[in-house]
Short mmCIF file of C-alpha atoms in Angstrom, two decimals:
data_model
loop_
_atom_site.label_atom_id
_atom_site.label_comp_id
_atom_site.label_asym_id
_atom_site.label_seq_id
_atom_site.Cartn_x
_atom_site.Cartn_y
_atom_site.Cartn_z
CA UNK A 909 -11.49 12.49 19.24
CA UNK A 910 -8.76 13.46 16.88
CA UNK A 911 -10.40 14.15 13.13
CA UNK A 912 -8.85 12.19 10.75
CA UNK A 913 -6.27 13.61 8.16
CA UNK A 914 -4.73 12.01 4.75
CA UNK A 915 -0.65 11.53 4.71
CA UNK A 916 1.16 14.10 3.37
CA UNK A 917 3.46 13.10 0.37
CA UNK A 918 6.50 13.96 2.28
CA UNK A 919 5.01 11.51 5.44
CA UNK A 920 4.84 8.90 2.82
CA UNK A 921 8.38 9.18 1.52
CA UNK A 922 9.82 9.06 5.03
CA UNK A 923 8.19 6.04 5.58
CA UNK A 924 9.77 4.66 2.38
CA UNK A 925 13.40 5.65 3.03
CA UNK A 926 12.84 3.76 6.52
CA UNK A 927 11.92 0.37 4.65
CA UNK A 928 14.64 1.29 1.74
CA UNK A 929 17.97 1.52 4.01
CA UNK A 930 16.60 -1.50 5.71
CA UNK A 931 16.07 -3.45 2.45
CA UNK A 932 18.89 -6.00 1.26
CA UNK A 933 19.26 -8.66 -1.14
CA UNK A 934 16.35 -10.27 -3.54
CA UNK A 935 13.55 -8.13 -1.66
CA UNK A 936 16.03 -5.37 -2.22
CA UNK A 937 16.12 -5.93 -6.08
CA UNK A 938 12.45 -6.72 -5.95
CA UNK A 939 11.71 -3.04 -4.68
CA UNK A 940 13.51 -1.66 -7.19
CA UNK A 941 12.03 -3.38 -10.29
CA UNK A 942 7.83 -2.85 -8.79
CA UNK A 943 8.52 0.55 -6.89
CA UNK A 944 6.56 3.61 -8.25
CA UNK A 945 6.19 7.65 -7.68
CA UNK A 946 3.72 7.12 -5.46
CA UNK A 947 0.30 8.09 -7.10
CA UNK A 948 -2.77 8.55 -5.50
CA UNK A 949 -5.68 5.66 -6.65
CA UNK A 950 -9.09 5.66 -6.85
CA UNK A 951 -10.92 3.08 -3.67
CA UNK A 952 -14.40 3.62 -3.90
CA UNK A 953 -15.08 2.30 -0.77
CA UNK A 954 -13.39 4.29 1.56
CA UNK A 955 -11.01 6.32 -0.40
CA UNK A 956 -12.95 9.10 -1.27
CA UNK A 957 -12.51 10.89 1.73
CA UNK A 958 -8.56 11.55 1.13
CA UNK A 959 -8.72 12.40 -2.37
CA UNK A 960 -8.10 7.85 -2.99
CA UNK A 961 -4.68 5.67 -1.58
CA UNK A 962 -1.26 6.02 -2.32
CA UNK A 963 0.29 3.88 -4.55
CA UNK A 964 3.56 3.07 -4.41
CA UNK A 965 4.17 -0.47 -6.22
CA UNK A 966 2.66 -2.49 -9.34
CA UNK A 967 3.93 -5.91 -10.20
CA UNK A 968 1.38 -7.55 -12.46
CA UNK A 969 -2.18 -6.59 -11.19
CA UNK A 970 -1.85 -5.97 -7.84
CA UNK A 971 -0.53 -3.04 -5.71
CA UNK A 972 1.25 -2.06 -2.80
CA UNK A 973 -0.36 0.90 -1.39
CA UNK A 974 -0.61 2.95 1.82
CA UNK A 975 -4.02 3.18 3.97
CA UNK A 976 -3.71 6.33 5.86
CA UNK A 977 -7.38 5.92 7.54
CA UNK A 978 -5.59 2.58 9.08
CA UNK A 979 -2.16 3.55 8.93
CA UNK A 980 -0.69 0.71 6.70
CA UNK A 981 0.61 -0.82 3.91
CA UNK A 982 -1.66 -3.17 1.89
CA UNK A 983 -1.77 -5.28 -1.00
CA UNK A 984 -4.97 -5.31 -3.45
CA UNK A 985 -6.04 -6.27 -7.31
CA UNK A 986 -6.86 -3.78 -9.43
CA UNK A 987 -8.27 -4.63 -13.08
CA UNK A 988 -8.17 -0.85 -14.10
CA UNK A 989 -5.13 1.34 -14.27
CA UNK A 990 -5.80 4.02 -11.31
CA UNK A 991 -8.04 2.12 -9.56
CA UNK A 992 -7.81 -0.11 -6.05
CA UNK A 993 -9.58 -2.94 -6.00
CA UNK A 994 -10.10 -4.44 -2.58
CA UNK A 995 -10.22 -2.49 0.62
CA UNK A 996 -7.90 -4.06 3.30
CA UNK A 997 -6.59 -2.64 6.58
CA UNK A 998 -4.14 -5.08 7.48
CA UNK A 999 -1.75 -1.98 9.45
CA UNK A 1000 1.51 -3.80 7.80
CA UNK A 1001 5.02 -2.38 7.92
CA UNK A 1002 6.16 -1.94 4.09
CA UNK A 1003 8.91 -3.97 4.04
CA UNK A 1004 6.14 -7.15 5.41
CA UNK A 1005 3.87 -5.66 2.02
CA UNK A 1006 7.08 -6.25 0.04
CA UNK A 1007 8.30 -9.40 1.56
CA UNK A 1008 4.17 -10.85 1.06
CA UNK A 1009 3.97 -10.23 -2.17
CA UNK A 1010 7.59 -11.45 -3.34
CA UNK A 1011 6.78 -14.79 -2.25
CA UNK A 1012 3.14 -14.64 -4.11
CA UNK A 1013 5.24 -13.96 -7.00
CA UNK A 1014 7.59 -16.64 -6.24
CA UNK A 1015 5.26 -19.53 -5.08
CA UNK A 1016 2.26 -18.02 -6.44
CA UNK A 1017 -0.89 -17.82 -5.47
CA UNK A 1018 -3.42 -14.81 -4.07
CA UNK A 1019 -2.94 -12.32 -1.54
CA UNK A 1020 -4.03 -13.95 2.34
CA UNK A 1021 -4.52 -12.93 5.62
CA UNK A 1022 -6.08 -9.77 4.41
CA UNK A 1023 -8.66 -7.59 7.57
CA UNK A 1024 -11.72 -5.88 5.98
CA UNK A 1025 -13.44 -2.58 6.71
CA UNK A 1026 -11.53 0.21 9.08
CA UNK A 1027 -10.49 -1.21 12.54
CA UNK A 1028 -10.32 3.05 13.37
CA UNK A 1029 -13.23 5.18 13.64
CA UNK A 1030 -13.21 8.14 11.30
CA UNK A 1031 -14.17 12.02 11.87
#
């Protein structure tokens, strides 16, 4: 079995620039106005192991962030600035992150459809 490792920084931005050129119209201007440096949180959970989760959106109190154990984009809550609220593993694309929370924004609501705990054993 392969032992787990944390994305790189530069892994992370190629995976951006894939959902970026791709991105068009309101979820377009969306992106731009909640999009961050990405920033490594705090998940107490499971994130200590990779030094905590890359952020890479805010809007309000919730985040768009990357789960390298799971290999996905997520959205969670987070009451404190730095810190992830909410361990999900839902494996998402980020453009589907985007798109998900753009219409909880728009029709409100909370975050659904959300998977627990890792689906991937770690090493």
């Amino acid at each position: 079995m392969e032992q787990w490792e944390p994305i790189t920084l530069n892994e992370l931005f190629s995976e951006i620039q894939k959902t970026e050129k791709d991105l068009n119209g309101e979820l377009k201007n969306f992106w731009d106005l909640i999009k961050i440096d990405p920033t490594k949180w705090e998940e107490k959970e499971y994130g200590e192991m990779g030094g905590g989760f890359w952020v890479v959106a805010i809007c309000g109190y919730k985040v768009i962030w990357y789960n390298d154990i799971e290999e996905g984009f997520n959205i969670s809550n987070y009451k404190m600035f730095g810190e992830i609220e909410g361990y999900w593993c839902n494996q998402e694309e980020l453009d589907c992150s985007v798109a998900r929370l753009f219409e909880l924004v728009r029709f409100g609501g909370e975050v659904i459809g959300g998977a627990g705990g890792p689906a991937k054993k770690m090493v």
